[in-house]
XYZ file of C-alpha atoms in Angstrom:
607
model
C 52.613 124.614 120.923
C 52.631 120.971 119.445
C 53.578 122.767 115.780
C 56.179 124.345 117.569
C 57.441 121.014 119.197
C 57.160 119.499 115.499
C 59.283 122.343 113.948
C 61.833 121.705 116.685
C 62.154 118.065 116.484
C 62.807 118.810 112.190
C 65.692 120.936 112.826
C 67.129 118.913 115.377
C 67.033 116.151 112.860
C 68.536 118.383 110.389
C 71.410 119.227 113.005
C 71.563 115.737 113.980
C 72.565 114.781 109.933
C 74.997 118.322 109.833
C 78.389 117.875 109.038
C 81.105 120.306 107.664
C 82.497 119.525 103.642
C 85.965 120.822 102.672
C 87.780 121.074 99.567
C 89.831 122.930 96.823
C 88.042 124.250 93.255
C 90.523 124.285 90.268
C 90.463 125.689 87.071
C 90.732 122.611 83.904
C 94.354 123.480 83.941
C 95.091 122.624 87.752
C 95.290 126.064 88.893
C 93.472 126.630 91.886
C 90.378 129.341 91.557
C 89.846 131.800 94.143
C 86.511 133.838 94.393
C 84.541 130.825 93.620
C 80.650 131.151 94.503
C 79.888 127.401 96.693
C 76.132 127.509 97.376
C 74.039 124.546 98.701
C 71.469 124.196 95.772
C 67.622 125.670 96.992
C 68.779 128.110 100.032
C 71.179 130.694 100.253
C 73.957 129.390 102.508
C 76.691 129.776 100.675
C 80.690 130.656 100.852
C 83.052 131.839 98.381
C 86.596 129.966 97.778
C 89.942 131.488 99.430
C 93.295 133.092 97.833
C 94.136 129.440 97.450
C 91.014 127.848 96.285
C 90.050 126.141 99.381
C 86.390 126.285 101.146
C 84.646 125.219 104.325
C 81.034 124.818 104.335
C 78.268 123.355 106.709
C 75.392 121.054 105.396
C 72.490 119.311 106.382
C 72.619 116.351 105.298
C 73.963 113.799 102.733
C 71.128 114.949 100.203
C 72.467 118.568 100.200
C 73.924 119.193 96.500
C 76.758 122.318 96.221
C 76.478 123.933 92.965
C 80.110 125.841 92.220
C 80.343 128.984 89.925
C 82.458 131.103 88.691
C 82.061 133.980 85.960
C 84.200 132.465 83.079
C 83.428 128.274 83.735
C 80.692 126.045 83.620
C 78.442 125.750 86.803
C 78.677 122.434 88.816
C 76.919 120.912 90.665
C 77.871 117.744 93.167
C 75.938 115.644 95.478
C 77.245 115.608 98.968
C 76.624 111.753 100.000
C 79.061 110.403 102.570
C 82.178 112.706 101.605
C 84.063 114.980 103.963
C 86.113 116.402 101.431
C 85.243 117.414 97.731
C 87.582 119.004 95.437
C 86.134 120.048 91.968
C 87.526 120.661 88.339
C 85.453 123.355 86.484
C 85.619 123.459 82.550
C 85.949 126.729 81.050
C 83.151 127.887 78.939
C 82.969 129.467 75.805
C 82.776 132.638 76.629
C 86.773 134.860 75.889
C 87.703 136.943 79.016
C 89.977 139.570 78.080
C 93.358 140.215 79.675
C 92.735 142.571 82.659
C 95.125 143.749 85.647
C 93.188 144.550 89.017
C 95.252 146.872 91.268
C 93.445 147.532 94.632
C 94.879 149.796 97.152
C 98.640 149.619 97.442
C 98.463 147.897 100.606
C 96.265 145.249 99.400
C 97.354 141.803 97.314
C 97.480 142.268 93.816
C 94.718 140.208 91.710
C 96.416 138.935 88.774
C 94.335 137.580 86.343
C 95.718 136.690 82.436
C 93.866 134.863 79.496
C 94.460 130.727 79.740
C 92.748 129.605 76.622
C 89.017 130.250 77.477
C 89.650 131.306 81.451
C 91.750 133.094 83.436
C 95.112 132.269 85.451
C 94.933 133.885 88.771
C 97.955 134.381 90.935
C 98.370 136.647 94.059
C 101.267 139.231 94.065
C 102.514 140.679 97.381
C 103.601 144.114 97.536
C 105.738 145.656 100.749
C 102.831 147.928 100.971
C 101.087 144.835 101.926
C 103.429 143.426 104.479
C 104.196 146.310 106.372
C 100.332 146.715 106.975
C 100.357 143.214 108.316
C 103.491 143.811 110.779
C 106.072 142.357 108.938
C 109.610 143.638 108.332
C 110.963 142.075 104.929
C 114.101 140.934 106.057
C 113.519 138.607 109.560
C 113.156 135.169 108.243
C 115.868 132.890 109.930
C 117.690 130.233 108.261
C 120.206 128.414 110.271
C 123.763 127.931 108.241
C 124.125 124.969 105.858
C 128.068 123.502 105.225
C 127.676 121.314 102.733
C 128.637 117.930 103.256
C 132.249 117.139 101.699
C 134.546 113.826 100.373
C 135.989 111.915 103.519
C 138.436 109.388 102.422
C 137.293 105.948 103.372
C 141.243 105.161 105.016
C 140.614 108.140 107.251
C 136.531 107.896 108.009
C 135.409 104.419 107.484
C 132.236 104.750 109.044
C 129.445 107.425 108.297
C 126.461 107.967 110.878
C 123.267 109.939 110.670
C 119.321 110.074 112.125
C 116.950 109.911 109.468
C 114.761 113.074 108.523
C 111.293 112.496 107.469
C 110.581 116.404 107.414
C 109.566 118.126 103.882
C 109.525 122.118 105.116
C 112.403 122.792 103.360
C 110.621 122.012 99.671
C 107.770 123.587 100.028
C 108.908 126.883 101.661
C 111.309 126.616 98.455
C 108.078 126.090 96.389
C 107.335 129.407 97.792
C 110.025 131.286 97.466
C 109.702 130.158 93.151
C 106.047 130.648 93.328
C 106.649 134.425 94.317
C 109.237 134.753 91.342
C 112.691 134.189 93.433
C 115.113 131.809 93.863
C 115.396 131.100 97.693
C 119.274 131.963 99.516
C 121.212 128.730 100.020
C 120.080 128.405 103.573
C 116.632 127.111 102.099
C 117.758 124.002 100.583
C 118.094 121.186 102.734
C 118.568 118.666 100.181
C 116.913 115.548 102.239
C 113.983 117.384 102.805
C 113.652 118.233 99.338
C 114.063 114.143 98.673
C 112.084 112.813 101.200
C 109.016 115.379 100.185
C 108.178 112.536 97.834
C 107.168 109.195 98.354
C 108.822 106.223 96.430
C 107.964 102.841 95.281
C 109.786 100.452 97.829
C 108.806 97.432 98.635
C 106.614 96.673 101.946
C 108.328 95.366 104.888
C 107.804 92.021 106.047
C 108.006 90.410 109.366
C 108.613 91.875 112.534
C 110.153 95.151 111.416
C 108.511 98.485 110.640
C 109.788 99.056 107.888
C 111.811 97.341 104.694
C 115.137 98.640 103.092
C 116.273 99.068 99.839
C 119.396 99.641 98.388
C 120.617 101.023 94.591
C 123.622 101.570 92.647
C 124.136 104.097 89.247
C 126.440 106.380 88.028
C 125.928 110.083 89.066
C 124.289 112.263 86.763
C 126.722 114.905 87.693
C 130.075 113.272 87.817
C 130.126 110.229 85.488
C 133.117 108.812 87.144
C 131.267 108.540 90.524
C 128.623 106.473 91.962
C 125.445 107.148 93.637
C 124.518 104.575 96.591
C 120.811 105.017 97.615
C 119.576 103.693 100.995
C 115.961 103.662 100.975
C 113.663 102.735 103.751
C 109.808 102.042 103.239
C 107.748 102.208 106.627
C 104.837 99.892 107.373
C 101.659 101.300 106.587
C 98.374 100.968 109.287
C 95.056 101.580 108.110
C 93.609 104.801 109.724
C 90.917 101.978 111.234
C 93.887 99.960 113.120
C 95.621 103.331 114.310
C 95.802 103.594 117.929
C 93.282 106.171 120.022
C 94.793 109.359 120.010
C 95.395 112.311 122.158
C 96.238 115.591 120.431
C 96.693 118.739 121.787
C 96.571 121.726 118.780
C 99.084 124.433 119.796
C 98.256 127.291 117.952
C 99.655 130.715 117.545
C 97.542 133.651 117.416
C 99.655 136.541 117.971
C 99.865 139.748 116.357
C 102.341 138.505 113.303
C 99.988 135.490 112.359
C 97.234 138.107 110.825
C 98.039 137.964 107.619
C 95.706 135.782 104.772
C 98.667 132.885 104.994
C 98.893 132.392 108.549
C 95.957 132.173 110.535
C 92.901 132.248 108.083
C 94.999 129.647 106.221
C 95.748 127.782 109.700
C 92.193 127.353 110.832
C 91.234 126.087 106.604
C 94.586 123.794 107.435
C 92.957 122.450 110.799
C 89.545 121.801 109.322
C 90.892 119.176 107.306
C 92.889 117.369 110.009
C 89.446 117.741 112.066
C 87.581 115.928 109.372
C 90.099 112.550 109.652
C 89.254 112.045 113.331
C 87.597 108.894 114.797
C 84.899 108.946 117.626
C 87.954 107.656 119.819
C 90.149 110.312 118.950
C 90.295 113.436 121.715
C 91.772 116.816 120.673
C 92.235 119.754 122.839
C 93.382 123.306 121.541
C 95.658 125.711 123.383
C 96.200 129.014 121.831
C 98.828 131.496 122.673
C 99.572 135.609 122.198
C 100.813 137.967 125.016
C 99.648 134.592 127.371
C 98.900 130.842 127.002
C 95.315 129.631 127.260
C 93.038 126.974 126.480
C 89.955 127.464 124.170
C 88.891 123.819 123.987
C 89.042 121.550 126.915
C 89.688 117.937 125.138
C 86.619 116.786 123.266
C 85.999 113.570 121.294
C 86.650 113.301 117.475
C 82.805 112.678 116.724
C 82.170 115.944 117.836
C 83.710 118.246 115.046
C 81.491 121.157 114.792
C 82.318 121.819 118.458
C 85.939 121.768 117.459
C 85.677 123.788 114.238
C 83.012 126.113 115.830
C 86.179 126.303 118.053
C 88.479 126.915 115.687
C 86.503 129.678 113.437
C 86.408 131.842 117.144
C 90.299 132.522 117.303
C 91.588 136.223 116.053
C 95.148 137.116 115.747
C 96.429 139.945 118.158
C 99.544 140.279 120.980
C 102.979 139.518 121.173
C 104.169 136.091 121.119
C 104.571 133.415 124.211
C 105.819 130.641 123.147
C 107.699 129.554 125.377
C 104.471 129.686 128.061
C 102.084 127.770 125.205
C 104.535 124.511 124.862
C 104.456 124.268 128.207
C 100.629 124.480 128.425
C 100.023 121.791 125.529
C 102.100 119.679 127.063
C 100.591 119.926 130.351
C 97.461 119.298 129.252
C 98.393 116.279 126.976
C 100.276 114.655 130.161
C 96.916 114.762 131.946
C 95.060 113.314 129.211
C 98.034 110.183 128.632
C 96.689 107.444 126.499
C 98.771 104.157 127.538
C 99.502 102.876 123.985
C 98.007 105.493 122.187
C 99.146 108.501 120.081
C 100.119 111.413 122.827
C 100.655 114.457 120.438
C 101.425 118.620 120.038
C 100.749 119.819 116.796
C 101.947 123.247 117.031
C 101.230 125.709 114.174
C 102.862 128.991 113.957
C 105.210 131.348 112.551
C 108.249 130.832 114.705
C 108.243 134.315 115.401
C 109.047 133.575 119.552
C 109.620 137.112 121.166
C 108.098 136.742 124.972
C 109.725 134.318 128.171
C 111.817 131.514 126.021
C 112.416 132.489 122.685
C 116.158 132.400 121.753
C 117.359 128.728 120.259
C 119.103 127.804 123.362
C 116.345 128.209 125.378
C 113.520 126.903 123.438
C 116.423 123.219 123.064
C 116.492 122.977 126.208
C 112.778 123.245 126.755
C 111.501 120.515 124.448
C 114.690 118.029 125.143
C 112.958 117.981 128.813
C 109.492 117.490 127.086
C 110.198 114.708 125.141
C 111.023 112.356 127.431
C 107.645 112.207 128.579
C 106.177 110.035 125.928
C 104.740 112.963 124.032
C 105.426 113.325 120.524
C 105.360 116.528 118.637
C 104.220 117.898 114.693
C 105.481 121.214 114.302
C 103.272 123.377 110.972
C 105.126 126.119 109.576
C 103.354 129.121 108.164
C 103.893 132.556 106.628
C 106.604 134.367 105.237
C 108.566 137.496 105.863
C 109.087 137.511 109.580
C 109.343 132.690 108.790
C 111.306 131.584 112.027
C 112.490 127.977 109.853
C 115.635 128.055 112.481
C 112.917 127.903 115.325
C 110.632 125.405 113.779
C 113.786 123.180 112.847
C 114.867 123.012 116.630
C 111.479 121.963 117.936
C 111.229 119.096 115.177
C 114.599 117.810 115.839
C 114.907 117.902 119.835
C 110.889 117.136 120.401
C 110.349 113.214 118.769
C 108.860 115.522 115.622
C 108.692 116.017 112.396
C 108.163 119.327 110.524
C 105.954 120.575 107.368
C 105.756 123.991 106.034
C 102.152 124.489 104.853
C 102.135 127.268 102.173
C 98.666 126.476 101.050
C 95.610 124.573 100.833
C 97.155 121.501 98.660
C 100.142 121.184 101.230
C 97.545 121.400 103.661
C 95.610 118.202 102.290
C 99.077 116.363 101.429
C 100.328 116.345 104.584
C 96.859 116.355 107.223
C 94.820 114.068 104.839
C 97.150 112.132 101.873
C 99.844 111.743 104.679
C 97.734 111.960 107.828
C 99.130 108.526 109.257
C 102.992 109.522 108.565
C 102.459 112.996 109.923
C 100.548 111.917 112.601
C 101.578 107.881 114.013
C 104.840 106.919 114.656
C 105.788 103.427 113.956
C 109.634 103.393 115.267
C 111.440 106.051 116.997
C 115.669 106.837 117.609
C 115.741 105.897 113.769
C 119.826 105.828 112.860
C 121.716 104.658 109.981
C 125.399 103.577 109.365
C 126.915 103.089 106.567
C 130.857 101.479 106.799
C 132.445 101.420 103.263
C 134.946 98.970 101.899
C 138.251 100.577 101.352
C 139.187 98.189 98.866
C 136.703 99.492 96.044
C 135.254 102.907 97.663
C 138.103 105.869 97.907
C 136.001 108.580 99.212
C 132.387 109.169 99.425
C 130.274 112.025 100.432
C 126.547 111.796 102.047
C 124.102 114.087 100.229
C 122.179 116.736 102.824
C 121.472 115.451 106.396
C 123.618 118.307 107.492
C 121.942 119.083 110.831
C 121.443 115.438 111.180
C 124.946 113.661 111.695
C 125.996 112.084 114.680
C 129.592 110.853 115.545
C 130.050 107.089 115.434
C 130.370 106.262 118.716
C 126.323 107.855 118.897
C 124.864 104.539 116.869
C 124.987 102.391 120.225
C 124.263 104.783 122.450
C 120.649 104.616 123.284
C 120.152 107.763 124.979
C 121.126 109.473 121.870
C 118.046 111.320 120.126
C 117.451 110.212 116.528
C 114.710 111.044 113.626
C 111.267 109.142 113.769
C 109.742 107.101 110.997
C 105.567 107.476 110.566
C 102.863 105.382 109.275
C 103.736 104.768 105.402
C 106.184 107.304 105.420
C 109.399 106.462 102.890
C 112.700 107.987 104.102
C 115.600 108.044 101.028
C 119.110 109.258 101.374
C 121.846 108.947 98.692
C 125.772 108.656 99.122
C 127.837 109.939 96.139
C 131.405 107.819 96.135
C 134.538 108.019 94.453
C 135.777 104.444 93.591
C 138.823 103.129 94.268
C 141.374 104.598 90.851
C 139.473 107.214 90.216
C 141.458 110.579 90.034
C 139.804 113.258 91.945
C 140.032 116.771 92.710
C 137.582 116.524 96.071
C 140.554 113.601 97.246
C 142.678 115.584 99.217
C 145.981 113.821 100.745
C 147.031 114.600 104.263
C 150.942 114.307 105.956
C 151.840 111.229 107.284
C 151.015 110.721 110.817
C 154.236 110.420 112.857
C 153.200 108.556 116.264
C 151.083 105.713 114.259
C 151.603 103.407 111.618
C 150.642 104.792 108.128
C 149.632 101.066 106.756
C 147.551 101.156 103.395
C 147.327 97.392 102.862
C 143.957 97.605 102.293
C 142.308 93.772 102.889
C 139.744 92.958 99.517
C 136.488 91.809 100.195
C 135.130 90.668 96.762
C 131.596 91.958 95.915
C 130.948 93.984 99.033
C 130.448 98.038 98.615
C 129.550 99.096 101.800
C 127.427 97.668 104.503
C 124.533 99.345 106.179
C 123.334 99.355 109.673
C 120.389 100.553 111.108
C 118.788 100.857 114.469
C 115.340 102.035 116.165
C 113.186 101.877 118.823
C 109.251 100.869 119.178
C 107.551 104.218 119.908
C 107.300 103.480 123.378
C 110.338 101.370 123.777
C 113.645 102.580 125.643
C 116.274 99.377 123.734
C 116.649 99.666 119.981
C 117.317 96.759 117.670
C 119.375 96.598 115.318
C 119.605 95.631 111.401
C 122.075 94.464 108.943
C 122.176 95.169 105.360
C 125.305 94.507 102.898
C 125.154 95.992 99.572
C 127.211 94.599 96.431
C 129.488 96.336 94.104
C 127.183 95.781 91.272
C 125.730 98.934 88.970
C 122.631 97.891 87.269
C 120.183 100.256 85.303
C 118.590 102.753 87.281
C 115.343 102.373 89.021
C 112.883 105.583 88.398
C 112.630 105.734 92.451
C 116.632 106.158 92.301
C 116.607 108.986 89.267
C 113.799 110.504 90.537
C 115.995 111.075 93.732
C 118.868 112.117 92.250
C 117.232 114.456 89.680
C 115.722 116.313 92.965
C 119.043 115.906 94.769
C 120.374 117.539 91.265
C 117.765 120.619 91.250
C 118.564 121.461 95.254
C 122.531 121.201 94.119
C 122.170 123.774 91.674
C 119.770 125.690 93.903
C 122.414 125.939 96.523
C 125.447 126.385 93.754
C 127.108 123.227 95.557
C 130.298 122.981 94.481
C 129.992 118.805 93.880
C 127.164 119.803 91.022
C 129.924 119.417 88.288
C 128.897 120.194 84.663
C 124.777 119.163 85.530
C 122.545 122.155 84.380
C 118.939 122.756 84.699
C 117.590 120.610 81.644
C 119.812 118.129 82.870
C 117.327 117.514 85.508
C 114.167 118.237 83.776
C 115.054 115.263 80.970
C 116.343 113.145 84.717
C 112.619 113.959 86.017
C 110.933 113.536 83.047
C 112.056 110.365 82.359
C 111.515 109.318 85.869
C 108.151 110.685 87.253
C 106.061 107.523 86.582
C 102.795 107.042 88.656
C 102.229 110.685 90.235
C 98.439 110.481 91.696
C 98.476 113.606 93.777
C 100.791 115.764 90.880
C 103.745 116.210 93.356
C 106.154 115.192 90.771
C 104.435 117.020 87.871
C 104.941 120.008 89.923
C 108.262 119.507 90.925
C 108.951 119.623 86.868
C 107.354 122.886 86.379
C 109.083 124.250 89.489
C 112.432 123.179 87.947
C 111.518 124.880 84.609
C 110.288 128.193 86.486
C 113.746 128.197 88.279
C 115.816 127.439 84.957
C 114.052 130.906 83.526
C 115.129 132.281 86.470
C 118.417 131.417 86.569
C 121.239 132.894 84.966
C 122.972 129.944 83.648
């Protein structure tokens, strides 16, 4: 009996010390390996890396070493110590693989494997086999209709007003569409998104404020006769240790059309991560939703993540798809859980694919406008393709106090839950809106670039019960105004007749050195009276910061992607020498990537 007692105390120690590592294996090259072997060294626990690298393992303690192999590569092998997350790099041996295609049942993903050097490239190809196994018709995603910003004249439209947009779905469900070999429809491209998926080197705000702003002026890369005004805003950052408590509620969908390997298997990998960056003061509850709305986790403290994970690992994907029923659920149960000054969050995750109680657009608008007045903000996580509700998943962002990601894998997964965890997850200032009045005297015409689905009229700027975009923790939010100057002959300057009850008068007063002046205004996150902010911004063109051509080169790229009729004579290595030439510090290899996608889509493309 007293051995027994011994041998219990031990591996309550060991449980005690237990704590779950995550991480993604790539090849030397920076392609992601799936199939890796991830064993903790002297047992055989082990797991084996997913389609997209990533892998989720339990240890007992900070002396546990994971060895990594992989036919092809040298073995590693890593201490744990005090990490939560370990990515690896393994270094191809000497060994030469030879080219090989593996074809498993038509149904199944395609294993593509091809000779890189010493090791192999792998990529996953999709056949419609494959997705009509999984439930998915082809031809159901949803985009809602883009028109394209035009020219206003600056005698007819003075004033230009807009909510800011810190979501990035739109680039990386493009990323996807390039990844798979084709150029995504139009409707794909929201041109802010694709900006504001990077962030850029502003300068810190000081005093009172949340954030700073920061203001630019070039010649467009396009057009060389117009300009290209950037408005840039840098929020303040707040160490993850000076955060407030938070309060999340983790919406997720586990219907019938979220079986496939880049929905839910990728969802609960996705999760794991976000667990991991929780504080003992943190409380997260999940609510899970199919034919019905339930909750699997009643809220539980950060500290305690193997009960969350343990959690998480449980949920299967089967049923039709309530919606409707699960926002009102999470909500519910993050009203009763309120933190006074703390971070009251949804994060939903899901397909968009709504089809039981409130599912049209209408109804699910109406349904989170009533929700977010109750101090509840909301993340919305995009995943899966084929039956992709982005219409949905747009709504909920913009009417719920949200912002919205697309995660198509396990390195958008760590960008925004870990790189960008305060941004995605703490708002700093709420009701964000920008206005920009030009001076007629030296700007003709000018046209704002994407924000489509976020103007507002004028008259909305100083009305504060008008909904607006939020700003998060270190998030950077850019947008860039192409103008015509004053002289300039133009075909987008289009005249109109002379109005006959008021006075046509184009005595237009000068004001020396002023372009245009910007106004901004926002709210605390729990404040109901916004403040407001003045910026003027010269008529002065000085040489180009990389944060500005780095903007407009990816401004440039979704231009062409859309075939926007403002893209003038710019081609596709137009904006690879642009990015290039601009991509400067790039720790995480967003920009890098952005280069190769432009390159994959100029080989593509039939120009």
């Amino acid at each position: 009996m007293k051995n027994l007692i011994i041998i219990f105390l031990i591996l309550l120690a060991f449980n005690v010390n237990a704590k779950y590592v995550n991480g993604t294996v790539y090849e030397d090259g920076g392609q992601t390996l799936a199939g890796v072997n991830v064993v903790i060294k002297g047992t055989t626990t082990g797991v084996i890396t997913d389609i997209n690298g990533f892998y989720s393992i339990e240890v007992p303690n900070e002396r546990s070493v994971l060895v990594f192999s992989y036919i092809g590569f040298e073995s590693q092998e890593t201490r744990v110590g005090k990490r939560k997350i370990i990515d690896v790099a393994l270094v191809s041996s000497e060994m030469e693989l030879q080219e090989i295609v593996v074809e498993d049942a038509v149904s199944r993903p395609m294993l593509l494997r091809s000779k890189v050097g010493r090791a192999e490239k792998k990529t996953m190809s999709y056949s419609p086999a494959y997705f009509q196994e999984q439930g998915i018709n082809h031809n159901t995603e949803e985009y809602a209709t883009i028109h394209e910003n035009g020219f206003r004249k600056v005698l007819d439209h003075a004033l230009s007003t807009f909510s800011i947009d810190v979501d990035a779905a739109s680039y990386s469900n493009m990323r996807r569409f390039i990844n798979n070999g084709q150029l995504p429809q139009k409707d794909v491209v929201r041109i802010e998104e694709m900006i504001n998926y990077f962030n850029y080197e502003y300068k810190n705000p000081e005093g009172k404020d949340p954030f700073s702003i920061n203001t630019e002026l070039a010649k467009a890369p396009w057009n060389e006769k117009h300009l290209i005004a950037q408005i840039g805003l840098q929020g303040k950052k707040i160490e993850l240790d000076n955060l407030p408590a938070s309060n999340i509620v983790f919406l997720l969908d586990v219907s019938g059309s979220m079986s496939a390997p880049n929905k839910l298997p990728l969802l609960k990998s996705s999760f794991k991560l976000l667990v991991n960056e929780l504080r003992p003061q943190d409380k997260v509850s999940i609510v899970v939703y199919a034919g019905a709305a339930g909750v699997v986790l009643e809220p539980t403290d950060g500290n305690d993540k193997k009960k969350i994970m343990d959690a998480l690992d449980k949920l299967q994907a089967g049923g039709s798809t309530a919606g409707g029923a699960g926002i009102q659920l999470a909500y519910k149960l993050a009203k009763e859980q309120y933190m006074e000054r703390g971070n009251n969050r949804v994060v939903i995750a899901t397909d968009g694919d709504f089809n039981v109680g409130a599912s049209s657009n209408a109804s699910m608008e109406r349904m989170i406008e009533e929700k977010r007045s109750e101090g509840v903000f909301l993340t919305v996580l995009g995943f899966g393709m084929g039956n992709y509700k982005d219409s949905k998943m747009e709504i909920l962002a913009d009417k719920g106090n949200g912002n919205y990601a697309y995660i198509d894998n396990m390195k958008e997964a760590k960008k925004v839950l870990v790189n960008e965890f305060g941004g995605t997850m703490f708002t700093i200032a709420k009701d964000v809106k920008i206005q920009v009045g030009f001076n007629p005297a030296v700007v003709q015409a000018y046209r704002l670039i994407g924000y489509e689905n976020r103007m507002l009229n004028d008259e909305d700027f100083n009305d504060d019960k008008k909904d607006a975009g939020e700003l998060g923790s270190g998030h950077t939010v850019t947008a860039l105004y192409e103008i015509i100057p004053v002289g300039v002959d133009s075909e987008f300057v289009k005249d109109i007749d002379p109005l006959k009850y008021q006075a046509n008068d184009n005595n237009v007063p000068v004001i020396s050195n002023d372009l245009l002046t910007v106004k901004f205004r926002y709210k605390e996150p729990d404040g109901n009276k916004s403040k407001l902010i003045t910026q003027v911004v010269g008529n002065q063109i000085r040489k180009s910061s990389n944060n500005l051509d780095w903007s407009m080169a990816v401004a440039g790229f979704g231009m062409l992607l859309r075939n926007s009729e403002y893209k003038g004579d710019l081609n596709y290595s137009n904006v690879l020498a642009l990015a290039r030439s601009s991509k400067g510090s790039d720790e995480f290899g967003y920009r890098s990537e952005f280069i190769e996608l432009v390159d994959l889509a100029k080989s593509m493309s039939p120009q």
